[in-house]
PDB file of C-alpha atoms in Angstrom:
ATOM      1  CA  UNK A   1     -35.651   2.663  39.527  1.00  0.00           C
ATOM      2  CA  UNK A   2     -33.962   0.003  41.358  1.00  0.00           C
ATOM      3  CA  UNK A   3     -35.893   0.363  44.385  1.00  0.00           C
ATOM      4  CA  UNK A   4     -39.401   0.101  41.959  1.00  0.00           C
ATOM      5  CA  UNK A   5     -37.446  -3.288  40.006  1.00  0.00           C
ATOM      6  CA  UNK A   6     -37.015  -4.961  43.517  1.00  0.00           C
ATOM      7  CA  UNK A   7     -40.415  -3.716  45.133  1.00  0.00           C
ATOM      8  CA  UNK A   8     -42.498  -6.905  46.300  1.00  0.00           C
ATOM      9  CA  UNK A   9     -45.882  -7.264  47.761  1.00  0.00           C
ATOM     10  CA  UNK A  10     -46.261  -8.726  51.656  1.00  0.00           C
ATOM     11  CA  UNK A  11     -48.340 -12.106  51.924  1.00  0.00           C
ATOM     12  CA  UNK A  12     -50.912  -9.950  53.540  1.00  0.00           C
ATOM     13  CA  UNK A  13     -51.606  -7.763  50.892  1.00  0.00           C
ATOM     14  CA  UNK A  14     -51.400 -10.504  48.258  1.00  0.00           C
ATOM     15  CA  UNK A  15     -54.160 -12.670  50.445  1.00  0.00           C
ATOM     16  CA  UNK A  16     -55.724  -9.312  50.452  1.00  0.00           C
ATOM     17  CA  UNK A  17     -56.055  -8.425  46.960  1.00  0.00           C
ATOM     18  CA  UNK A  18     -57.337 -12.564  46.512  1.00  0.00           C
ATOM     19  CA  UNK A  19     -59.694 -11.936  49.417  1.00  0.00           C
ATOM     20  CA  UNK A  20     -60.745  -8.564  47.333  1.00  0.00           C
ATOM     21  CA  UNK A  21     -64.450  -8.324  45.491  1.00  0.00           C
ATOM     22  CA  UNK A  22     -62.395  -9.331  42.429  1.00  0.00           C
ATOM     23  CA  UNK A  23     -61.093 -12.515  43.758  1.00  0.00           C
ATOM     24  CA  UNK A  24     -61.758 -15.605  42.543  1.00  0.00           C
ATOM     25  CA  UNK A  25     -64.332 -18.319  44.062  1.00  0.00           C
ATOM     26  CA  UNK A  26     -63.151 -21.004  46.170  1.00  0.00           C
ATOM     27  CA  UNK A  27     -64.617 -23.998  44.330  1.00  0.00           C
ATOM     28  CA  UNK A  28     -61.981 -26.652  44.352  1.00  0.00           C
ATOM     29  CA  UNK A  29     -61.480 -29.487  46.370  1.00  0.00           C
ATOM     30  CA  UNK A  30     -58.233 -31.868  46.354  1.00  0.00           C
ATOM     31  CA  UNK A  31     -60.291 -34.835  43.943  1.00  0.00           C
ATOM     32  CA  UNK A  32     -60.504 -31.632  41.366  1.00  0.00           C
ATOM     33  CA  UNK A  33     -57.128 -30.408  41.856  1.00  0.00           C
ATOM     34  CA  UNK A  34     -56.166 -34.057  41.214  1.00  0.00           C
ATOM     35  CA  UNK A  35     -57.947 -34.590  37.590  1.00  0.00           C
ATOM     36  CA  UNK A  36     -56.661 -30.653  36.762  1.00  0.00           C
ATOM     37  CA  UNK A  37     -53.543 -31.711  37.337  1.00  0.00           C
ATOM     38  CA  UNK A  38     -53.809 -35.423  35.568  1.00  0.00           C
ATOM     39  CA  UNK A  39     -55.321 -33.347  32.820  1.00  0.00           C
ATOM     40  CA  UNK A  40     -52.818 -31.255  32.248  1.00  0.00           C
ATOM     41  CA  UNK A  41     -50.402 -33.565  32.935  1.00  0.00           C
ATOM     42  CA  UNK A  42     -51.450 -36.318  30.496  1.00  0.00           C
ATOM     43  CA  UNK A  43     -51.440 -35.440  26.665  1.00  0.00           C
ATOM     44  CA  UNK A  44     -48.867 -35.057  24.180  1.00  0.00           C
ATOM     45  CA  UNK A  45     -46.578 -36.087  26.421  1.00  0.00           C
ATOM     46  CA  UNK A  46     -47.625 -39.484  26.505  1.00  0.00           C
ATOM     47  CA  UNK A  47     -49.484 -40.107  23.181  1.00  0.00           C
ATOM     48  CA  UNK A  48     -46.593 -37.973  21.141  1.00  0.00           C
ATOM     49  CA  UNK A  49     -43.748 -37.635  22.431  1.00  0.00           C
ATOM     50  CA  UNK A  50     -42.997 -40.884  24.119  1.00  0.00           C
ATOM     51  CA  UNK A  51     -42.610 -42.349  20.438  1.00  0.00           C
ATOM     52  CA  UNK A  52     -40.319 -39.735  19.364  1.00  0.00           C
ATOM     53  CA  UNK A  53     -38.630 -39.592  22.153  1.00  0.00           C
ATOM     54  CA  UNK A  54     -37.628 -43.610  22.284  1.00  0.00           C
ATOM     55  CA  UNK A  55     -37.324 -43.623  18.381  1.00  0.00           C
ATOM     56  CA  UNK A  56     -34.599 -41.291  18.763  1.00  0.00           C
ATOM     57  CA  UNK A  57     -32.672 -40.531  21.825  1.00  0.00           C
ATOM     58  CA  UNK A  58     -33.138 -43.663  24.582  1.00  0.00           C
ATOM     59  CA  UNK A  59     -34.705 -46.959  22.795  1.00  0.00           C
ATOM     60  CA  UNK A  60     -36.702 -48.899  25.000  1.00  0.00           C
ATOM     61  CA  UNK A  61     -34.933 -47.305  28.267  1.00  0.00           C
ATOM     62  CA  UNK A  62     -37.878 -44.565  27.730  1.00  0.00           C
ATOM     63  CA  UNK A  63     -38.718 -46.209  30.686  1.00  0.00           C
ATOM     64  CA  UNK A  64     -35.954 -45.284  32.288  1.00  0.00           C
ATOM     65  CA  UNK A  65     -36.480 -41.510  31.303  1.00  0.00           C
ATOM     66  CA  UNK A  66     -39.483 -41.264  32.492  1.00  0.00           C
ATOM     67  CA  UNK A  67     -38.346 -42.433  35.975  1.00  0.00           C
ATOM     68  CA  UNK A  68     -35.944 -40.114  36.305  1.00  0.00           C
ATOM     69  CA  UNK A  69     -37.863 -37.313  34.500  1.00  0.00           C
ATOM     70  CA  UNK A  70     -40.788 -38.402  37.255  1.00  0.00           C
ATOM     71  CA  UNK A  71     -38.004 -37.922  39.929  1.00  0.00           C
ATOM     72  CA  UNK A  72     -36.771 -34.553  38.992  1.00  0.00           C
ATOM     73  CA  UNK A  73     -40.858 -33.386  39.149  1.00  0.00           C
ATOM     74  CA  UNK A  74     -41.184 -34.981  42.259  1.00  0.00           C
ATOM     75  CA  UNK A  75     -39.174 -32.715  43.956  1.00  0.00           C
ATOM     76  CA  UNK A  76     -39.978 -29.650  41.731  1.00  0.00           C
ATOM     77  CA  UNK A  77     -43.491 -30.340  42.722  1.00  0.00           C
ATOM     78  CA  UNK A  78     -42.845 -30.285  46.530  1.00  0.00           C
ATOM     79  CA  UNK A  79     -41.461 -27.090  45.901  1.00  0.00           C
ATOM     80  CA  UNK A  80     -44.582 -25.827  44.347  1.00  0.00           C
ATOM     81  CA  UNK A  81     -47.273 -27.097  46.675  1.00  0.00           C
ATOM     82  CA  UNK A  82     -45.224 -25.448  49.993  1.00  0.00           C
ATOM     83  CA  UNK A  83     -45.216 -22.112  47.874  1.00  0.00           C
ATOM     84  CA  UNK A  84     -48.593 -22.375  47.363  1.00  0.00           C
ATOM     85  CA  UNK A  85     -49.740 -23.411  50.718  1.00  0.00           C
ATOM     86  CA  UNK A  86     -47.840 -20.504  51.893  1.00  0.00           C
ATOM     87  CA  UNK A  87     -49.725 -18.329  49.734  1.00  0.00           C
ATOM     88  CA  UNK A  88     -52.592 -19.466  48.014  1.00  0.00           C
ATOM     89  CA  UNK A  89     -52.978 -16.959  45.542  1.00  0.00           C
ATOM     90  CA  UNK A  90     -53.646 -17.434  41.739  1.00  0.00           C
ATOM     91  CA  UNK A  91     -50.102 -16.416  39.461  1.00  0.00           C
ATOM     92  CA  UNK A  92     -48.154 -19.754  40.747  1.00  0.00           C
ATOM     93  CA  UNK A  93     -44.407 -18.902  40.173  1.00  0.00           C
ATOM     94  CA  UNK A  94     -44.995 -15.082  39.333  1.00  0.00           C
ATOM     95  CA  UNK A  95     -46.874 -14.610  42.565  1.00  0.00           C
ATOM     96  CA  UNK A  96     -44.046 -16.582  44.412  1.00  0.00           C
ATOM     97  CA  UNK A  97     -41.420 -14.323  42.507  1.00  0.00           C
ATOM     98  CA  UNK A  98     -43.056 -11.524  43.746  1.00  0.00           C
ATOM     99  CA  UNK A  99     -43.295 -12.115  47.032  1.00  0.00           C
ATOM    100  CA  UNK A 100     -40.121 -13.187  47.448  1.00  0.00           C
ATOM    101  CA  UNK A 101     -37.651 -11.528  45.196  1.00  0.00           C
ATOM    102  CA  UNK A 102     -39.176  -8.502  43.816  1.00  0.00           C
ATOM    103  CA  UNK A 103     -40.997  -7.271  40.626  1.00  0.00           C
ATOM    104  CA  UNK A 104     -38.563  -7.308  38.116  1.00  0.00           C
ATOM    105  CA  UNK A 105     -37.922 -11.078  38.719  1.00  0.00           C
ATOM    106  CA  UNK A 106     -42.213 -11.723  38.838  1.00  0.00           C
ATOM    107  CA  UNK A 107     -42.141 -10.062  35.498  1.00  0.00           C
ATOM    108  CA  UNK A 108     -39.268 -12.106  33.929  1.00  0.00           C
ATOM    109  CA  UNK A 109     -40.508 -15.501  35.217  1.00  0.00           C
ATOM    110  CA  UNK A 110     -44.553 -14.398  34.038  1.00  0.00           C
ATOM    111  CA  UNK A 111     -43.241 -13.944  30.676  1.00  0.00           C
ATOM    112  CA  UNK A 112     -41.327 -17.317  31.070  1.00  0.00           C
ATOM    113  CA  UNK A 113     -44.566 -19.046  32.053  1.00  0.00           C
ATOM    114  CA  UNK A 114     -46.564 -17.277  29.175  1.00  0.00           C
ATOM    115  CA  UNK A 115     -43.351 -18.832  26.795  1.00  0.00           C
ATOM    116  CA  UNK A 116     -43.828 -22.259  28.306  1.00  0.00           C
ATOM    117  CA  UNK A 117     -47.828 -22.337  27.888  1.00  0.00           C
ATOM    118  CA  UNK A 118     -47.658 -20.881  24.799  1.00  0.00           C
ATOM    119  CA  UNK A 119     -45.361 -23.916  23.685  1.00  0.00           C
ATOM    120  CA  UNK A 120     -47.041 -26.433  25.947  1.00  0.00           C
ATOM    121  CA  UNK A 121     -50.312 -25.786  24.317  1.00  0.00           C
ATOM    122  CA  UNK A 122     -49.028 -25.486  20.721  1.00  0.00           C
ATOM    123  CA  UNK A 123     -47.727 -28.911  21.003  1.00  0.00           C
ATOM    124  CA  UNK A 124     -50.751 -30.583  22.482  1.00  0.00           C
ATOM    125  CA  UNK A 125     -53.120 -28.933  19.750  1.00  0.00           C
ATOM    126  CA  UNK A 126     -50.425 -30.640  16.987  1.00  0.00           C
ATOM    127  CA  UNK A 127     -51.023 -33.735  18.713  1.00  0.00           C
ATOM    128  CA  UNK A 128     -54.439 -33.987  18.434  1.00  0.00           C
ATOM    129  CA  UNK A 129     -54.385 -32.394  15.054  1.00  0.00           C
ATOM    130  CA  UNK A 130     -52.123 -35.399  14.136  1.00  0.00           C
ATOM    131  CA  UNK A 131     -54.495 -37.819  16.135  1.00  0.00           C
ATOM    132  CA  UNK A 132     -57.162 -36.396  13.994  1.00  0.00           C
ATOM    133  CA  UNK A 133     -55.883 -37.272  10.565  1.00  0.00           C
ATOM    134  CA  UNK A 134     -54.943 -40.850  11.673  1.00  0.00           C
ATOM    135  CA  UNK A 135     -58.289 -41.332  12.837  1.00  0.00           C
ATOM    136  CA  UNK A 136     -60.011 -39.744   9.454  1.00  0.00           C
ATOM    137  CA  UNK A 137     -57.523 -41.785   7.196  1.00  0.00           C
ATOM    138  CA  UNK A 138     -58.552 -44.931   8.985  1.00  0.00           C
ATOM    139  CA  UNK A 139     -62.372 -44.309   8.491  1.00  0.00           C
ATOM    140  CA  UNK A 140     -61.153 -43.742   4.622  1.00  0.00           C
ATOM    141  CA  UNK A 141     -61.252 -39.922   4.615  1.00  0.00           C
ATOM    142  CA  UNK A 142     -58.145 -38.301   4.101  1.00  0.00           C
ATOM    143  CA  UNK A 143     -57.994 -34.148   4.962  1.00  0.00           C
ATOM    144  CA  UNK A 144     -55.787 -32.009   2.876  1.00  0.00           C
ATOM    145  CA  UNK A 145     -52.420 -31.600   3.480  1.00  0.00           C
ATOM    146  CA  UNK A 146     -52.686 -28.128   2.900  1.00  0.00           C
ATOM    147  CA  UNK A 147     -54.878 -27.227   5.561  1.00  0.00           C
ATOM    148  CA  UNK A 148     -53.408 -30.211   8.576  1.00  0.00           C
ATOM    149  CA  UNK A 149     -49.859 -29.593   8.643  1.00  0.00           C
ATOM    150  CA  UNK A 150     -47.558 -26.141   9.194  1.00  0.00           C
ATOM    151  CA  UNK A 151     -46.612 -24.142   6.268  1.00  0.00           C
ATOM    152  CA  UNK A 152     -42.708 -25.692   4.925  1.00  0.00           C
ATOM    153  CA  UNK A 153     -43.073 -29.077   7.266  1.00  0.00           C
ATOM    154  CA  UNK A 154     -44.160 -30.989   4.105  1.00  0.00           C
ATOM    155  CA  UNK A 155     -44.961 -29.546  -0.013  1.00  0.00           C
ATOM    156  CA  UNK A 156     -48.066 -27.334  -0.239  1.00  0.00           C
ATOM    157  CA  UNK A 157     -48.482 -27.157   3.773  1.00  0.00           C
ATOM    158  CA  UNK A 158     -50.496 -23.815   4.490  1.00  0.00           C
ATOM    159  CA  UNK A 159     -51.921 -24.147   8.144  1.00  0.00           C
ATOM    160  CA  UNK A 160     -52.846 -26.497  10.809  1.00  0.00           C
ATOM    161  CA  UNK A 161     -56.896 -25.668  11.077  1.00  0.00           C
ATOM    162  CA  UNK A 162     -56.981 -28.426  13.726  1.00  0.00           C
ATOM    163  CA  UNK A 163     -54.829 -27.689  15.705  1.00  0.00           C
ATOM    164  CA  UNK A 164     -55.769 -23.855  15.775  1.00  0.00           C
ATOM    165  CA  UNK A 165     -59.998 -24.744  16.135  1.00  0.00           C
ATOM    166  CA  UNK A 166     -58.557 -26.934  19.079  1.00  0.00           C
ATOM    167  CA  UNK A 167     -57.410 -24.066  20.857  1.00  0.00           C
ATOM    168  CA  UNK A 168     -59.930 -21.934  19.736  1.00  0.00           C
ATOM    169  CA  UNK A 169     -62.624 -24.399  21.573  1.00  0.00           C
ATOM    170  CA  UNK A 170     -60.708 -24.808  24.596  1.00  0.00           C
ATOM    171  CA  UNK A 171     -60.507 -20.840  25.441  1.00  0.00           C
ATOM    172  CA  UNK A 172     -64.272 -20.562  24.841  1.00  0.00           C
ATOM    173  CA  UNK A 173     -64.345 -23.538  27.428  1.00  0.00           C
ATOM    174  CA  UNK A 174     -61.951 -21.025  30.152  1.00  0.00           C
ATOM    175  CA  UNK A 175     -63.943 -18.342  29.563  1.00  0.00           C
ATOM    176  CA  UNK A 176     -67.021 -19.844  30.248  1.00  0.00           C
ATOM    177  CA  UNK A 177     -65.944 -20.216  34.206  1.00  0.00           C
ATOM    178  CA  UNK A 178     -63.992 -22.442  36.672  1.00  0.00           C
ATOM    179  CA  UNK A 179     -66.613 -24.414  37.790  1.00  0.00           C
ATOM    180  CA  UNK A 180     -67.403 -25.416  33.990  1.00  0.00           C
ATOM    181  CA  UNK A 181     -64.083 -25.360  32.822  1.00  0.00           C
ATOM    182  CA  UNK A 182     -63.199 -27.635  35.716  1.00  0.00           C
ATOM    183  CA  UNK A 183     -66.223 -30.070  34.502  1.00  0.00           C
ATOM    184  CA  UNK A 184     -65.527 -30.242  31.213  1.00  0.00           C
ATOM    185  CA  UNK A 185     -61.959 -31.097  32.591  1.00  0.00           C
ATOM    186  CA  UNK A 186     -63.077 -34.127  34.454  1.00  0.00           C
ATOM    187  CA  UNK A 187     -64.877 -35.148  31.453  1.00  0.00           C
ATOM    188  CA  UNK A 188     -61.604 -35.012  29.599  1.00  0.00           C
ATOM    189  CA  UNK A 189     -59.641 -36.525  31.982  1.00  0.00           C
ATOM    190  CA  UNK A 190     -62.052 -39.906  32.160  1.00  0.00           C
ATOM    191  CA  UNK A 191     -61.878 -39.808  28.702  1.00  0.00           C
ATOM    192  CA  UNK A 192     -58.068 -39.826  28.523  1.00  0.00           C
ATOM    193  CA  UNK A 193     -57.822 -42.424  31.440  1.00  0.00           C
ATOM    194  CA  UNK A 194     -60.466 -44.682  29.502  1.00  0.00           C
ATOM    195  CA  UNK A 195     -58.053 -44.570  26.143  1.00  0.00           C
ATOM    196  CA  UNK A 196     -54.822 -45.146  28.479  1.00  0.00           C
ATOM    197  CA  UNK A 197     -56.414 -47.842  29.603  1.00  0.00           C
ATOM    198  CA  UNK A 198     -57.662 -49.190  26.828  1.00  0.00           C
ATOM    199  CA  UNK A 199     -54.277 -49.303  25.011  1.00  0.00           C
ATOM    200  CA  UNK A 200     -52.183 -50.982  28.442  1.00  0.00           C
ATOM    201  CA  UNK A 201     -55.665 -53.721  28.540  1.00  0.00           C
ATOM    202  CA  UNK A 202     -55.130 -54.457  24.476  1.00  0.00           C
ATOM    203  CA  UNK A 203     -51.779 -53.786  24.194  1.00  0.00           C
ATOM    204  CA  UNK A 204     -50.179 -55.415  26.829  1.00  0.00           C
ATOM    205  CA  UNK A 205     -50.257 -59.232  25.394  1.00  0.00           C
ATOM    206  CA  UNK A 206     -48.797 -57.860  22.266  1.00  0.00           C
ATOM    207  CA  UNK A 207     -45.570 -57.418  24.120  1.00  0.00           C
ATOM    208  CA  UNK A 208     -42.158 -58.711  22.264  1.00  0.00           C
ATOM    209  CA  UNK A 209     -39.761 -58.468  25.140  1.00  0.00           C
ATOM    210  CA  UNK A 210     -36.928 -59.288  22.539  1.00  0.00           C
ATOM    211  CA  UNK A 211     -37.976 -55.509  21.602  1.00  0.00           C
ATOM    212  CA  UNK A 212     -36.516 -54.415  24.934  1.00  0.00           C
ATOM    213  CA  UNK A 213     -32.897 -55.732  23.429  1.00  0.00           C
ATOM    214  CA  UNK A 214     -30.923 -53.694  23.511  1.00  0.00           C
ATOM    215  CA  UNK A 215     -32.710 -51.816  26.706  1.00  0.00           C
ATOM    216  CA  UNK A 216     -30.560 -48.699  26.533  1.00  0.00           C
ATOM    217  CA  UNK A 217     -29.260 -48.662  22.312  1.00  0.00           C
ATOM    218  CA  UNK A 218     -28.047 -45.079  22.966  1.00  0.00           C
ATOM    219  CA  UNK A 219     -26.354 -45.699  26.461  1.00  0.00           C
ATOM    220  CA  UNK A 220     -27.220 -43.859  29.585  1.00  0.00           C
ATOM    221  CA  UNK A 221     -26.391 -40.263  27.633  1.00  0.00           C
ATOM    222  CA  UNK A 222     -29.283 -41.396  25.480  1.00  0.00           C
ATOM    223  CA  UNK A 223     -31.941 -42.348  28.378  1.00  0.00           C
ATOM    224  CA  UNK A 224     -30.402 -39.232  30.183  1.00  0.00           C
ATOM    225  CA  UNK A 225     -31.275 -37.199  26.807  1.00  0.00           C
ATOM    226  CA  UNK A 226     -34.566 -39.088  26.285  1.00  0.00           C
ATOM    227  CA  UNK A 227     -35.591 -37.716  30.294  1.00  0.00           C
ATOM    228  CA  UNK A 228     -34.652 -33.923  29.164  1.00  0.00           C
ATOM    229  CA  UNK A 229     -36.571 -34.252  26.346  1.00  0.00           C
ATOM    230  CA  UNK A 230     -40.086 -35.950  28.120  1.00  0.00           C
ATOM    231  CA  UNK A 231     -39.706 -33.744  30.873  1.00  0.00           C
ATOM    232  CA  UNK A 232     -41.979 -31.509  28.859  1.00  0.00           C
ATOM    233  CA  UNK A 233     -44.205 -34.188  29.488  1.00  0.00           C
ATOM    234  CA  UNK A 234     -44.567 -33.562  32.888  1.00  0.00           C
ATOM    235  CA  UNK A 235     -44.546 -29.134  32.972  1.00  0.00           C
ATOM    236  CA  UNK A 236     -47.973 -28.610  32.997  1.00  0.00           C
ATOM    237  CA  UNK A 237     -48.010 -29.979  37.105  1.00  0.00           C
ATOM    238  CA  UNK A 238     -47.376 -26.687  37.914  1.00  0.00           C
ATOM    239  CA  UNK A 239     -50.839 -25.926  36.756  1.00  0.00           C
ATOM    240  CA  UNK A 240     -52.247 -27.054  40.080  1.00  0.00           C
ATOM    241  CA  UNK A 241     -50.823 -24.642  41.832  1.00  0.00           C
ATOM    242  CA  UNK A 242     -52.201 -21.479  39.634  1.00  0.00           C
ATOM    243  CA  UNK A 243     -55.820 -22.647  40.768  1.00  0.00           C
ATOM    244  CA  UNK A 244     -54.534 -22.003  44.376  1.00  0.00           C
ATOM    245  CA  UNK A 245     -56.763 -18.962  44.668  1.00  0.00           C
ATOM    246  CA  UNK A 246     -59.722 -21.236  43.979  1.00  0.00           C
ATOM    247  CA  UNK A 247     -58.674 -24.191  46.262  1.00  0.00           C
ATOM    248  CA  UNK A 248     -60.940 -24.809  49.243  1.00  0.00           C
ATOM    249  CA  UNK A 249     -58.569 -26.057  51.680  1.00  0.00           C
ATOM    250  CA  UNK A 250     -55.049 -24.891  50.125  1.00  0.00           C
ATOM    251  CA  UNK A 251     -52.833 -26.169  52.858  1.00  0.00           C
ATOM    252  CA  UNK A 252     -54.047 -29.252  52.457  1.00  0.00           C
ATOM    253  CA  UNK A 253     -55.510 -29.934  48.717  1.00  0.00           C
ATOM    254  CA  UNK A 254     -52.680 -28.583  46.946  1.00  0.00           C
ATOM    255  CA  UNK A 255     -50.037 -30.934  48.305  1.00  0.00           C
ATOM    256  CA  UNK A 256     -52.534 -33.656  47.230  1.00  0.00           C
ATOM    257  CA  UNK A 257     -53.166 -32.516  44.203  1.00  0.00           C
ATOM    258  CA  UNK A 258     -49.961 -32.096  43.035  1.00  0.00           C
ATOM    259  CA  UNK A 259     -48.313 -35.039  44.280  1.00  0.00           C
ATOM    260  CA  UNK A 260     -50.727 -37.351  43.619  1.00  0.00           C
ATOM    261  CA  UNK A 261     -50.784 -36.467  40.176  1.00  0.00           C
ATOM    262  CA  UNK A 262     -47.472 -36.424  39.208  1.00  0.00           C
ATOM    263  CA  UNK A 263     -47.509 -40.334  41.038  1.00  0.00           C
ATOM    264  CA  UNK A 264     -50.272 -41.761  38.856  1.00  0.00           C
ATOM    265  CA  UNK A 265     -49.404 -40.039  35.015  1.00  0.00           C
ATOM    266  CA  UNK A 266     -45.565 -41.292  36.063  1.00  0.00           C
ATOM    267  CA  UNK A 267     -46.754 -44.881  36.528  1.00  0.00           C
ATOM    268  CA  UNK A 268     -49.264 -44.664  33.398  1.00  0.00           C
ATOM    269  CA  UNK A 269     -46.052 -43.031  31.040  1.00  0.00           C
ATOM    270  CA  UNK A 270     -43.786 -45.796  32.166  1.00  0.00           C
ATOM    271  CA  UNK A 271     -46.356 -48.695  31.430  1.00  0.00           C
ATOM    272  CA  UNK A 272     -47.497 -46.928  28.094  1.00  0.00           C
ATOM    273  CA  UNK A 273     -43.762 -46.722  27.317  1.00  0.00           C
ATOM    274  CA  UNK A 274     -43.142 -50.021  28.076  1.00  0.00           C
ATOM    275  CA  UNK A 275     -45.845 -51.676  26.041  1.00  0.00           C
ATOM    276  CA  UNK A 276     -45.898 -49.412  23.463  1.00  0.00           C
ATOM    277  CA  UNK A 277     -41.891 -50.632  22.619  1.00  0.00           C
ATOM    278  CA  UNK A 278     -42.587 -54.044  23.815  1.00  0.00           C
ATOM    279  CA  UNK A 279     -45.145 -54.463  20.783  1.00  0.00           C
ATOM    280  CA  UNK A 280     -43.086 -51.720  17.990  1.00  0.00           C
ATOM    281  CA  UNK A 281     -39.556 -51.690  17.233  1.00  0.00           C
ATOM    282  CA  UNK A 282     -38.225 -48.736  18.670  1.00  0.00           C
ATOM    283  CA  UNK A 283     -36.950 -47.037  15.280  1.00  0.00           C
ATOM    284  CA  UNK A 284     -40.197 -47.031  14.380  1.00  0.00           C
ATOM    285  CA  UNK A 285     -41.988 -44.810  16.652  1.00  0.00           C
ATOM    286  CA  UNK A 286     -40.804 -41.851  15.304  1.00  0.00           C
ATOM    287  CA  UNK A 287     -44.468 -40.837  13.793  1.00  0.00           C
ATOM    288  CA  UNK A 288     -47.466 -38.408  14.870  1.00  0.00           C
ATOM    289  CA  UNK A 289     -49.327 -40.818  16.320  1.00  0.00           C
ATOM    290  CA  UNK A 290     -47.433 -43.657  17.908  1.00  0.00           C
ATOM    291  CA  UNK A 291     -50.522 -45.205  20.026  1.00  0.00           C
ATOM    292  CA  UNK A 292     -52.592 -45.376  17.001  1.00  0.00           C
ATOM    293  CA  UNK A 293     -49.313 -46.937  14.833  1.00  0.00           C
ATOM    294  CA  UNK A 294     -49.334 -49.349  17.869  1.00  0.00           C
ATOM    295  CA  UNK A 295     -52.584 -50.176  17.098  1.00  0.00           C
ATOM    296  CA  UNK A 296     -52.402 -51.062  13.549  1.00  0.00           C
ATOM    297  CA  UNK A 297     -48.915 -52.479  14.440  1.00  0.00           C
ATOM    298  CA  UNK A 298     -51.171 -55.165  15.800  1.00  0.00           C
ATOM    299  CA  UNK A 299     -53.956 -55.173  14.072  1.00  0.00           C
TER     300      UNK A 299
END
């Protein structure tokens, strides 16, 4: 049993088994990796929880978090792209595990990664859900509680149908294939840019700087707190490297990929961060929807 728990598979036979009938097409270049990982990368973490997580733990030295959360990502991600130039095969971390340290560790960490997607895409869904009802309430139609918010987060609450149709379109976009899942991606991802954008170009001469006093309210435990708590921001870099089997030129598009997208969401979460406390009071970006209470902050 112990030897079967610590069994792993040789490079060769895991390039083999990719190489295999059954292996997936090699379709991706390093601009594609790029907007997969700026898609995944850019989302709730920086239209939710950049408002919670300044309202609460770190004030305006968000900023601050985000640097340092950026940092620790930076090197986690180097990490990543030489495992999966090493061996481009699709599984990212489980395929690494169980090359390396044997099956019973692969099997641990793909349950781990099945935990953190699970979560990672349960959040995002509640933030568009959220995004939704803002949006509806401001053209004057207001959905039912009932049916947009978690049963026991407010009275009468029964389910999120958002937030589960959301997730319901988005598998019917996987399924469909990589090469039109990877589309509809860069689709997504100019859309995303376009409202970043958007709310740095209109936002930006809003700016209080008397907001950014005090710059760290909570101290440095606080802006150390607020970079453990946006780090989930950033986990969905990793998702490069699980479309290593499908990479063109994996030695040299998935370091590029990877690193260059961790570089430009870091840059767009610190300016968002910045402007979007420069215009609101901290204390009041605890809410849903912080861009869109930025907006109407300002008219």
């Amino acid at each position: 049993m112990a030897n079967s728990m610590l069994a792993k598979k040789s490079l060769d036979q895991l390039q083999g088994d990719a190489e295999s009938s059954h292996g997936l097409k090699k379709s991706l270049g390093a601009l594609e990796l790029t907007l997969l990982g700026i898609g995944c990368i850019i989302g709730t973490g920086i239209f939710v929880l950049t408002g919670v997580a300044a309202a609460k733990h770190a004030g305006p030295g968000i900023m601050l978090s985000f640097v340092l959360a950026g940092m620790a990502c930076a090197f986690a991600g180097l990490c990543y792209a030489e495992f999966a130039a090493m061996i481009p095969v699709a599984g990212s971390a489980y395929t690494y595990a169980y090359a390396t340290l044997g099956e019973f560790v692969a099997w641990t960490i793909g349950w781990d990664l099945i935990l953190e997607y699970t979560v990672g895409a349960s959040a995002v869904a509640i933030g568009w859900s959220g995004y939704l009802v803002k949006i509806c309430h401001g053209i004057g139609i207001d959905l039912s509680v009932a049916l947009t918010s978690p049963p026991g987060s407010v009275p009468g609450a029964i389910i999120n149908l958002p937030a589960i149709i959301i997730v319901l379109i988005m598998t019917g976009v996987l399924v469909i294939g990589v090469k039109e899942s990877a589309w509809f991606n860069n689709i997504m991802v100019t859309v995303k840019l376009a409202v970043v954008l958007l709310f740095i170009v209109m936002g930006v001469g809003h700016v209080n700087t008397a907001n950014w006093t005090p710059l760290m309210p909570f101290g440095w435990t606080g802006v150390l707190t607020g970079a453990s708590f946006v780090f989930f921001a950033y986990i969905s870099f990793d998702a490069v490297s699980t479309r290593a089997e499908e990479a063109k030129n994996p030695q040299r598009d998935l370091p590029i990929g990877t690193m260059v997208s961790l570089a430009i969401c870091t840059v767009l979460y610190i300016v968002v961060a910045a402007i979007m406390t420069g215009v609101v009071p901290y204390a009041k970006l605890d809410v849903p929807a912080p861009m869109a209470e930025v907006f109407s902050y300002i008219g």
